[in-house]
Coordinates of C-alpha atoms and ligand atoms in Angstrom, one line a residue:
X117 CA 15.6 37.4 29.0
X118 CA 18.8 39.1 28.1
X119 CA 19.1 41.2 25.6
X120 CA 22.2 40.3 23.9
X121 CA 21.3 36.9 22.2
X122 CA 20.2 37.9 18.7
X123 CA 18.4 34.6 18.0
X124 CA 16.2 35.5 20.8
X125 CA 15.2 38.7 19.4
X126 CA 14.9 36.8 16.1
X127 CA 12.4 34.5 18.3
X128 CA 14.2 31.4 17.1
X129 CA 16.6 30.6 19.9
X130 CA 15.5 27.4 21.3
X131 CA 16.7 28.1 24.9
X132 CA 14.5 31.4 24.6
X133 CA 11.6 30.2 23.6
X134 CA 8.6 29.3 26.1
X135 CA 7.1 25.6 25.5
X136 CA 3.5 27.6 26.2
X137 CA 4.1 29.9 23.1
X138 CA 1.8 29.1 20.5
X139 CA 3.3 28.6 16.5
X140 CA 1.4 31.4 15.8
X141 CA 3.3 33.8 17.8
X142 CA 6.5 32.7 17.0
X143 CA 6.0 32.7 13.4
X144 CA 5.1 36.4 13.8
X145 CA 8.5 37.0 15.1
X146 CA 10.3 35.1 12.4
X147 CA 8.4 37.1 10.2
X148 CA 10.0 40.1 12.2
X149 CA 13.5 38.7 11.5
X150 CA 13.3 37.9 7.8
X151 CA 12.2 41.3 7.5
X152 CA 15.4 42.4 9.4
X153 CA 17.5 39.6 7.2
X154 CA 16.1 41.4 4.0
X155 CA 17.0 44.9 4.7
X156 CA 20.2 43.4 6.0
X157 CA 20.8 41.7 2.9
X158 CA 20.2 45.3 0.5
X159 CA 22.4 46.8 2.4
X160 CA 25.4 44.1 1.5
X161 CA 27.4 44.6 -1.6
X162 CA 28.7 41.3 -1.1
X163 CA 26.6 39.1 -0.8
X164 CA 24.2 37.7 -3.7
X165 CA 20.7 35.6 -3.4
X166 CA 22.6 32.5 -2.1
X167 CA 23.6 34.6 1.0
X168 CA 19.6 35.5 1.6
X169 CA 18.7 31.9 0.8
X170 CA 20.7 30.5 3.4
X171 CA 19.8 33.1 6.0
X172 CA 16.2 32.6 5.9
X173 CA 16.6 29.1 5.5
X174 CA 18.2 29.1 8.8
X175 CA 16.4 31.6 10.6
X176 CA 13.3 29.4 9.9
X177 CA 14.8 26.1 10.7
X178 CA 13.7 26.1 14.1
X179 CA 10.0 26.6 14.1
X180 CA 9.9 24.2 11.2
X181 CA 11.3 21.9 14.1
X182 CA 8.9 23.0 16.5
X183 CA 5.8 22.5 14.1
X184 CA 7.1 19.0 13.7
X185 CA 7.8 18.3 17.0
X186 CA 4.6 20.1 18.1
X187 CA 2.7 17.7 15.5
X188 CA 4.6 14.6 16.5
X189 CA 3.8 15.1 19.6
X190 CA 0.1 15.8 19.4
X191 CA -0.3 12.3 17.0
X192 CA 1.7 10.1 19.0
X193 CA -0.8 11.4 21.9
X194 CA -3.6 10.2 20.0
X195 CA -2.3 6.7 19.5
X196 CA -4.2 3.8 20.7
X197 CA -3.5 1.6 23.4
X198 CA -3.0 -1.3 20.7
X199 CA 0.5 -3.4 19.4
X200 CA 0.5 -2.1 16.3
X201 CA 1.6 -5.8 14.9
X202 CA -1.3 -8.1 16.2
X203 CA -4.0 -5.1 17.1
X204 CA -4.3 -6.6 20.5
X205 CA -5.0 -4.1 23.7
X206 CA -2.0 -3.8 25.5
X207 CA -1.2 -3.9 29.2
X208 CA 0.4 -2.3 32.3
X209 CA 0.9 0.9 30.1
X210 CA 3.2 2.9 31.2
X211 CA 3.0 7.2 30.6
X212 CA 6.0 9.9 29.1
X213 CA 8.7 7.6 27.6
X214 CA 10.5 10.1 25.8
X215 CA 12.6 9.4 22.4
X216 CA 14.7 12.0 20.6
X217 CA 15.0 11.3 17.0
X218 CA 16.8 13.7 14.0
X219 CA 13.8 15.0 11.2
X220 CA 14.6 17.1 8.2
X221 CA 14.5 19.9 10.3
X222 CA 17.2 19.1 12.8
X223 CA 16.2 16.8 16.9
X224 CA 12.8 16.8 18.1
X225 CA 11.8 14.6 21.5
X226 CA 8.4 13.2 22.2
X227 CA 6.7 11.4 25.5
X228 CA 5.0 8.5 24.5
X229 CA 3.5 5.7 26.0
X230 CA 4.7 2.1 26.2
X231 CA 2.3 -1.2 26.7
X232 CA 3.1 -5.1 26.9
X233 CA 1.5 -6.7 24.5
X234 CA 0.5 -10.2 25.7
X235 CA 0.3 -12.1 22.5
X236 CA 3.4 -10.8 20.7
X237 CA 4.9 -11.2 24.4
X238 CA 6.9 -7.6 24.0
X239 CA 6.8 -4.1 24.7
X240 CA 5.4 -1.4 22.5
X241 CA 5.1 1.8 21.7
X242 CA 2.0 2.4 19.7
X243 CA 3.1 5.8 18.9
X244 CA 5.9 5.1 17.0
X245 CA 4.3 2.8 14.6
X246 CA 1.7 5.6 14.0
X247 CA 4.4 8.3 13.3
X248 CA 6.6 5.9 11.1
X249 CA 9.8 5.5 13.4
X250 CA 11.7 2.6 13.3
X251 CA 12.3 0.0 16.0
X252 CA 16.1 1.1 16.4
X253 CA 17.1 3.8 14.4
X254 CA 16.6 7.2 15.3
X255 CA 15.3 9.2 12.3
X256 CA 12.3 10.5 11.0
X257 CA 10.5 9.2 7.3
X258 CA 11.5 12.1 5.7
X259 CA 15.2 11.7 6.9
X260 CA 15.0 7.7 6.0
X261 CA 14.0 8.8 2.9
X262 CA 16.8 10.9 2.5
X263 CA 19.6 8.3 3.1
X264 CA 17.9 5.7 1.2
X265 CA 17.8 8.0 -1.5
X266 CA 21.2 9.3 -1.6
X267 CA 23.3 5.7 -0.6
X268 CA 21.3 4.8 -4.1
X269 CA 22.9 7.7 -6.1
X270 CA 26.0 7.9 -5.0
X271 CA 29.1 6.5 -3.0
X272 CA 28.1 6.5 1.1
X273 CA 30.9 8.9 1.9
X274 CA 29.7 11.2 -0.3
X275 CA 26.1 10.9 0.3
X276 CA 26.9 11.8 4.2
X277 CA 28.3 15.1 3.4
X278 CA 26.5 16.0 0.5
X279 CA 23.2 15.3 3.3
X280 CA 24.6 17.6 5.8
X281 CA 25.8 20.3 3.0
X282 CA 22.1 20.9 1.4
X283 CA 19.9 20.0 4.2
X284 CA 21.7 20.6 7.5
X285 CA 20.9 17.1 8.6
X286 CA 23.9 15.4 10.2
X287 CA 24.6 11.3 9.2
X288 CA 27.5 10.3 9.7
X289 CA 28.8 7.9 7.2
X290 CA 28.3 4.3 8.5
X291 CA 25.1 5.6 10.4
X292 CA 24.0 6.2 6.6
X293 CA 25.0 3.2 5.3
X294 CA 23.2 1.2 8.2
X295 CA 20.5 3.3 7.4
X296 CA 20.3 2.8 3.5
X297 CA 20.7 -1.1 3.6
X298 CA 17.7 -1.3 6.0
X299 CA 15.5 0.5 3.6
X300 CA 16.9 -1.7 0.8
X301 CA 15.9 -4.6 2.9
X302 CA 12.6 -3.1 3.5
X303 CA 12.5 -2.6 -0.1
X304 CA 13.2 -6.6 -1.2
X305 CA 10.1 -7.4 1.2
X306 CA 7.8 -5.0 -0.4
X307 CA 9.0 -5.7 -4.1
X308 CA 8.6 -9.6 -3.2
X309 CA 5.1 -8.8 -1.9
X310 CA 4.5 -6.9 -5.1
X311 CA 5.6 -9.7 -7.9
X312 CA 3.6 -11.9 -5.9
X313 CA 1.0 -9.4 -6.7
X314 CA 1.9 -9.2 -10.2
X315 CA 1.9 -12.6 -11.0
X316 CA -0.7 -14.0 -9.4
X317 CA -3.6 -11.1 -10.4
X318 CA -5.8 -12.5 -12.8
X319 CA -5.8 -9.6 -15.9
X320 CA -8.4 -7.6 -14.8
X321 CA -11.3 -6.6 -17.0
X322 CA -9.6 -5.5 -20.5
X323 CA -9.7 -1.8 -20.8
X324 CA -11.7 -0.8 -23.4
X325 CA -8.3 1.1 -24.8
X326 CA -6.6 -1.6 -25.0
X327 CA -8.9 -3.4 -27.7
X328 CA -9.5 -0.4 -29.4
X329 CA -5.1 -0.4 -29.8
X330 CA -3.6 -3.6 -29.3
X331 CA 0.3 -2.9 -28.7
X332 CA 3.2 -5.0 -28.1
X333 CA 5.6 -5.6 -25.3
X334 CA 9.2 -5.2 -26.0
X335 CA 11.6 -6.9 -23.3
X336 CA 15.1 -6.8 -23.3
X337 CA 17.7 -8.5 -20.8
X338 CA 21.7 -8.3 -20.1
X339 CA 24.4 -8.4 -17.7
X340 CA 27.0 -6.3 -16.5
X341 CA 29.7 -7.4 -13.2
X342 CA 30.0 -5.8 -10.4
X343 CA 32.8 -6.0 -7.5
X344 CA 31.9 -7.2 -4.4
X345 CA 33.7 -7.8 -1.5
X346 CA 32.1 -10.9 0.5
X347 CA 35.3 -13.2 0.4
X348 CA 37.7 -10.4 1.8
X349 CA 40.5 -11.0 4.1
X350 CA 39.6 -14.8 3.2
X351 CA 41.6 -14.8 -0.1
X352 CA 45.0 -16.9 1.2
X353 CA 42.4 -19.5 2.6
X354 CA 40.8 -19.7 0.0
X355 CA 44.0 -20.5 -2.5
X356 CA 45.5 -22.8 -0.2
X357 CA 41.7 -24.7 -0.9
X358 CA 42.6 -24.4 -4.4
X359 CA 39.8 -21.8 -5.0
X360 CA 40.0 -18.8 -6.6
X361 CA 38.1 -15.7 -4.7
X362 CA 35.5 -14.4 -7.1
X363 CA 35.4 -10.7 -6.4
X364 CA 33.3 -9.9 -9.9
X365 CA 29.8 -11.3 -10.0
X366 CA 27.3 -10.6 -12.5
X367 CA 24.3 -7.8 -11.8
X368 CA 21.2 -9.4 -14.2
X369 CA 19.2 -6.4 -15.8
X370 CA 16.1 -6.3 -18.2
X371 CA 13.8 -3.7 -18.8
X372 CA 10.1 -4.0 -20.7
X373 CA 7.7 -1.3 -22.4
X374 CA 4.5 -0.8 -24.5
X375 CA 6.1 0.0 -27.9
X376 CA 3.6 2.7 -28.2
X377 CA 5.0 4.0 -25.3
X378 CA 8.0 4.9 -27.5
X379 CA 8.7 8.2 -29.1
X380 CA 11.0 10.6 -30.8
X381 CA 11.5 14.1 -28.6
X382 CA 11.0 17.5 -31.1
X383 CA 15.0 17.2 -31.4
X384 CA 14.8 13.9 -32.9
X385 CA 16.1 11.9 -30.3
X386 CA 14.0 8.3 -29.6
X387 CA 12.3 8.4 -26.0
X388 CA 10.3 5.7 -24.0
X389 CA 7.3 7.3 -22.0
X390 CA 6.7 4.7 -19.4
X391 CA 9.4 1.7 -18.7
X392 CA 10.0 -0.7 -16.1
X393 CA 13.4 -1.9 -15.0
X394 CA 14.9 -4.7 -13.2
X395 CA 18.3 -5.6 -11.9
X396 CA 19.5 -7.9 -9.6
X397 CA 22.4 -9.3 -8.1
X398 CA 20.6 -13.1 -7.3
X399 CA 20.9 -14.9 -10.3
X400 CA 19.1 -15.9 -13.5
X401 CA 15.9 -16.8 -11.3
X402 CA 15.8 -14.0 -9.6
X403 CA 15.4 -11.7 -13.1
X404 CA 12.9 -14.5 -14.4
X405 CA 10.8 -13.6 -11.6
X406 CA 11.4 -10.4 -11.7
X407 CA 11.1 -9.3 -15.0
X408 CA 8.1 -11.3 -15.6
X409 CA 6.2 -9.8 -12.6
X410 CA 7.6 -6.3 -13.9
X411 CA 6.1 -7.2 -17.3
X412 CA 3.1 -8.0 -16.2
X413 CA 2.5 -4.8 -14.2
X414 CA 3.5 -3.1 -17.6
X415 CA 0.4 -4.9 -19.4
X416 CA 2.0 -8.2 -20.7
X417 CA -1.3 -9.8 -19.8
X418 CA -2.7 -7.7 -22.7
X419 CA -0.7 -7.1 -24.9
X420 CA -1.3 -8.4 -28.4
X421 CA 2.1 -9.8 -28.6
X422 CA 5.5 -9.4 -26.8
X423 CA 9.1 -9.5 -28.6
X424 CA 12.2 -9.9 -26.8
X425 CA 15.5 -8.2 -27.8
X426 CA 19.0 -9.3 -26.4
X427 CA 22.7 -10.2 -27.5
X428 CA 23.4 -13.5 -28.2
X429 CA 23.9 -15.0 -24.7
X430 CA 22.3 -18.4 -24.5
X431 CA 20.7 -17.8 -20.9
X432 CA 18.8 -15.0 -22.2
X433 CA 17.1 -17.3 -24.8
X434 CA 16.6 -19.7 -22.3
X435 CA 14.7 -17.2 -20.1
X436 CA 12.5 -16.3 -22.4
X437 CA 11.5 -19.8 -24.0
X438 CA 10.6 -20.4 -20.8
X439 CA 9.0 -17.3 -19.0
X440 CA 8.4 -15.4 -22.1
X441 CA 7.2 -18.6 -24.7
X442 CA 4.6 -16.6 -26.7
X443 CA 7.1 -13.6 -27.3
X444 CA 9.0 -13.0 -30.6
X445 CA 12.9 -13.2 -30.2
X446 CA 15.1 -11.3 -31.9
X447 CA 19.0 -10.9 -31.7
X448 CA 19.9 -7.5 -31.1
X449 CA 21.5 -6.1 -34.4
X450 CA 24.3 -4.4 -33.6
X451 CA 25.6 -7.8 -32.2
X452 CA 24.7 -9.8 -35.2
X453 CA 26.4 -6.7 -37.6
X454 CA 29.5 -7.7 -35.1
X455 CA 29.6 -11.1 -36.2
X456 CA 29.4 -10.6 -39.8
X457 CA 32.3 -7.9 -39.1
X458 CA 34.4 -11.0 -37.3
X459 CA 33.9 -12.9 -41.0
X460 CA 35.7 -10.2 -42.4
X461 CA 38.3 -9.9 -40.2
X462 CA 39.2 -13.5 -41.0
X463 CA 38.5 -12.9 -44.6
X464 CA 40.8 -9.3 -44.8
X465 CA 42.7 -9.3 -41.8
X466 CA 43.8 -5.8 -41.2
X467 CA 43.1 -4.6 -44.7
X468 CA 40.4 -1.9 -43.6
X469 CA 39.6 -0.8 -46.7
X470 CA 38.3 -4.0 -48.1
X471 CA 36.9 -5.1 -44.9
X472 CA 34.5 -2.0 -45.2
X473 CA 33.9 -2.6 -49.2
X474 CA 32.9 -6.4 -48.0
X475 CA 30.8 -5.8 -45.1
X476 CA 28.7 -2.4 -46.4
X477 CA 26.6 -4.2 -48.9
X478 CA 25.9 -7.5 -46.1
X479 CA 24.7 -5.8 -43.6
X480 CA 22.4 -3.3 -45.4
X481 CA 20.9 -6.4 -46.8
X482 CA 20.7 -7.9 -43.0
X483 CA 18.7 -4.6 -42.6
X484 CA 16.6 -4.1 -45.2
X485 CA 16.4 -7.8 -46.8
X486 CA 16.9 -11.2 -45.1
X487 CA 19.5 -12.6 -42.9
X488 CA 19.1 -16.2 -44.6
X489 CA 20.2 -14.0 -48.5
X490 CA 23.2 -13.2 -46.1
X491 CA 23.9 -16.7 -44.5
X492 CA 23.7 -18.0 -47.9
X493 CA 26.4 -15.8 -49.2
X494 CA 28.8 -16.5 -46.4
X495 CA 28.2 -20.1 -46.6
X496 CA 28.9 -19.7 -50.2
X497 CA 32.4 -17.8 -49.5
X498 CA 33.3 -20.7 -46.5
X499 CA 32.6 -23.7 -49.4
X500 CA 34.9 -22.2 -51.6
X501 CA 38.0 -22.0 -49.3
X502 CA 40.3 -24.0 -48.6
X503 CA 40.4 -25.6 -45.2
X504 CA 42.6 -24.4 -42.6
X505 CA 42.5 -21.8 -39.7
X506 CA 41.1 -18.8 -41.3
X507 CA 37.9 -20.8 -42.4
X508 CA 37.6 -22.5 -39.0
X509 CA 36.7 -18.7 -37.6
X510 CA 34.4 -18.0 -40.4
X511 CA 32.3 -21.2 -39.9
X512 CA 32.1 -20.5 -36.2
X513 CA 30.9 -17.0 -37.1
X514 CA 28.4 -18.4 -40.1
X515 CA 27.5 -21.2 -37.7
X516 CA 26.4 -18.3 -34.9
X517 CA 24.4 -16.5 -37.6
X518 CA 22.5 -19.4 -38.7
X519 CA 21.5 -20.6 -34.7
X520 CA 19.9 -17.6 -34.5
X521 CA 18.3 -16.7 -38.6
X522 CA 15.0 -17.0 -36.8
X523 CA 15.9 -14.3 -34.8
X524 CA 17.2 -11.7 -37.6
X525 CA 13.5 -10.4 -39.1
X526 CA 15.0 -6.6 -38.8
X527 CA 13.1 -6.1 -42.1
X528 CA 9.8 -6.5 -40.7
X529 CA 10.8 -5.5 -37.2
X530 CA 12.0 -1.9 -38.5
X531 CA 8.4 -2.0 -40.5
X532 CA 6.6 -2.8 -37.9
X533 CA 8.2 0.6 -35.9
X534 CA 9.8 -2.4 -33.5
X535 CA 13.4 -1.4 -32.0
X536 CA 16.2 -3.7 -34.3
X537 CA 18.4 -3.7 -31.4
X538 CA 18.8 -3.6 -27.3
X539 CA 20.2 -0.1 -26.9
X540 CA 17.4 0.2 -24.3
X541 CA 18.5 -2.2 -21.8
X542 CA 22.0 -1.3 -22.7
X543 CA 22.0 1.9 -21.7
X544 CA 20.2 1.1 -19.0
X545 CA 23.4 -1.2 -17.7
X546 CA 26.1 1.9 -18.7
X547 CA 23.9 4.4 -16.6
X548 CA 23.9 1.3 -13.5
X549 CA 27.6 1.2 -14.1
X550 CA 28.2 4.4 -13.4
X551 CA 26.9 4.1 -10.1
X552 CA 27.9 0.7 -9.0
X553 CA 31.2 0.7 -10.4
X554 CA 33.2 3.5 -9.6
X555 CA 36.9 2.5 -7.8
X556 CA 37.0 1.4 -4.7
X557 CA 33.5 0.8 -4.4
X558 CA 33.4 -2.7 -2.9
X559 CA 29.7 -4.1 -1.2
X560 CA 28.2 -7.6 0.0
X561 CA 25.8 -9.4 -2.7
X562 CA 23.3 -8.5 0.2
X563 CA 24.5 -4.4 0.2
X564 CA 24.4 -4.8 -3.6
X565 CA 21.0 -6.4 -3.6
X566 CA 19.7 -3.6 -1.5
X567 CA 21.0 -0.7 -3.3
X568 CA 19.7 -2.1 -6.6
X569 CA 16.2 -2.5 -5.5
X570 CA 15.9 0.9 -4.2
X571 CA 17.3 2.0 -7.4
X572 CA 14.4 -0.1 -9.2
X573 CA 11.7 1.4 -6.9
X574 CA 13.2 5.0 -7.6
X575 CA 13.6 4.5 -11.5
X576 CA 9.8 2.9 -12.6
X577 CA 7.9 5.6 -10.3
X578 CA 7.2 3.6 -7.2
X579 CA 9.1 5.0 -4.7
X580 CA 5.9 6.6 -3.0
X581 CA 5.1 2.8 -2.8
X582 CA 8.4 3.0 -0.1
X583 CA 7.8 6.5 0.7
X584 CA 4.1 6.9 1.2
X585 CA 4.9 10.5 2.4
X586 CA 5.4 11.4 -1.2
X587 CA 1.7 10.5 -1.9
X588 CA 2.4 13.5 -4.4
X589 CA 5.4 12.7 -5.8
X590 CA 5.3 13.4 -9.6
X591 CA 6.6 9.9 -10.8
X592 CA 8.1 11.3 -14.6
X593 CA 10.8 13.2 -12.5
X594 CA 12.3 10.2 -11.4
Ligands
LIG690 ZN1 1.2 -7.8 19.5

């Protein structure tokens, strides 16, 4: 060995080191080197803790690589000669097929063996199943994890370098983005397989808890767009069909609690303990399944009542009739406090001032009194004008408000501790947004689909459910 290679000497060169060396030994010799790093580091005005932290965190990256490779290697030995899809024995298995795949802490390679299976009429590797490796794709759990996790958070191009920055690990950007979207697929399959779950379960035997404090569920649901790019290079095509490309398409989002689960912080400001969410890019069905399945895992099934908050959109109303029947509806209240504001701007025009004399008084009686004292008023106002333009846009407006007077009780809601309005979901939408909408950010429905879910299964604690390597993971840090 020469003498001149100073990761040798720190014992973590990797053409230095002998295969036959046990971990023990060479984590003595790191220990040397950190030791050697330290006084190193005492000795240099310049540098600050960030300097140390990234010295030792290289120094040891290597036999973290060889303890994972090492353990890799010892599992996939124990493997059974089975296909790990139909459990059958396999056949004319064959010894040392090696694969090299990237892990948090930079390549390992393994030998492993390879059998035909006879009934799935394909070769396998039993090993890989048992270490969690992918067919194709050649990363680690941990490094899957890592993609899936950053593609959800942030723009692709960014999530590749911000990777390599923190961790080390190299993914280059459309290796990432192959990477996240199969996780998100992986994630559709298991959430279907979940809200079949969900659905279908019979409520269980009712917790004595539960009767002792019967709560109620509060659902909300809205819709923000998003930009998608499925019709690209396709737009001339399309025009000369006499179609309009639609680039914006509508991402559906709800989100459901235990109203018990809803608090105030010591500062005041109102928190939710425990929430589900749900947003999808497939349609008005797709959040009717959803959502109930996500309500349901929440304790719809017993609950002593449910009440769901939304704006006025009619499909929302529509959903709920028929997924949510037994639930209270009630319009969100900012909304409705809009639409009495939209009566006085056809009453005042841009006269502020009495605008805000006008409307003050209605809607603290919307609040604290009853929508139909309100209706009555403006009903009063419309009968005694004259016919013409202006009244046309009031008796839309008092025409909205009376549709939904059933769905106005913010008296007793706000009595009752219930939420008057759907700030919940809404800002569960802006903080979506922020993500899914920045410029230039252009997907497929499918891309889109993906991402979301994995954004779901991170947000309501169940991304150990992807993840089972997080078996730790403390859920409220999501
Ligand atoms: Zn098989």
């Amino acid at each position: 060995m020469s003498a001149t290679c100073d990761m040798e000497e720190a014992g973590v060169c990797p053409n230095h080191t002998e295969p036959s060396e046990s971990l023990a030994v060479r984590a003595a010799r790191l220990s040397d080197a950190l030791e050697r790093s330290v006084r190193d580091f005492l000795v240099a005005s310049d540098q600050n803790l960030g300097d140390i932290e990234l010295a030792v965190e290289r120094q040891s990256q290597d036999l973290l690589r060889l303890a994972t490779e090492k353990a890799a290697q010892k599992k996939a030995d124990s493997a059974p000669p089975r296909c790990p899809v139909c459990q059958q024995p396999l056949s004319r298995i064959g010894h040392g097929h090696e694969r090299t795949f990237q892990t948090r802490f930079g390549a390992v390679t393994i030998r492993r063996d390879r059998g035909y299976c006879k009934r799935c009429k394909k070769w396998r590797f039993p090993a890989d199943a048992l270490l969690g490796l992918e067919e194709t794709a050649g990363y680690s759990p941990r490094v899957q994890e890592m993609a899936a996790l950053l593609a959800s958070k942030m723009p692709v191009s960014e999530a590749s370098a911000v990777m390599e920055h923190l961790t080390g690990v190299k993914m280059p950007r459309p290796t990432l983005d192959r990477e996240a979207r199969r996780q998100g697929e992986r994630a559709r399959e298991l959430r279907r397989k979940l809200d079949e779950q969900a659905c279908q379960k019979a409520p269980a035997v009712v917790q004595p808890e539960m009767v002792l404090e019967p709560y109620q569920m509060i659902i909300q649901m809205d819709a923000w767009n998003i930009r998608e790019r499925d019709q690209w290079g396709q737009t001339r095509r399309l025009r000369q069909a006499g179609q309009e490309p639609e680039r914006w398409h509508w991402v559906y989002t709800g989100t459901c609690f235990r109203l018990d689960h809803r608090g105030k912080t010591e500062a005041g400001r109102p928190i939710i303990s425990q929430r589900g969410f749900v947003a999808t890019r497939e349609g008005i069905d797709a959040l009717r399944q959803q959502l109930h399945a996500e309500a349901m895992r929440r304790g719809l099934g017993q609950a002593a009542g449910a009440l769901v908050i939304a704006d006025g959109a009619a499909w929302i109303w529509r959903l709920a009739d028929d997924r949510f029947p037994e639930a209270r509806q009630r319009l969100d209240f900012y909304h409705a406090v809009q639409h009495l504001a939209a009566v006085g701007r056809a009453l005042f025009g841009e006269n502020k001032d009495q605008l805000k004399g006008w409307l003050r008084p209605l809607v603290q009686q919307l609040k604290n009194q009853s929508a139909l004292k309100v209706i009555s008023q403006l009903e009063e106002i419309l009968r005694a004008r004259p016919a013409g333009a202006t009244s046309e846009g009031v008796e839309k407006e008092v025409n909205y408000l009376r549709e939904h007077q059933d769905r106005m009780d913010y008296r007793a809601g706000a009595r009752q501790g219930e939420p008057i309005g759907s700030g919940a979901v809404e800002s569960t939408c802006r903080q979506a947004q922020c993500r899914f909408k920045r410029p230039g950010q252009y997907w497929s429905q499918r891309g889109d689909e993906a991402l979301l879910c994995l954004e779901t299964f991170w947000r309501n604690g169940r991304w150990n459910l992807l993840f089972p390597h997080n078996r730790h993971f403390d859920v409220s840090k999501n």
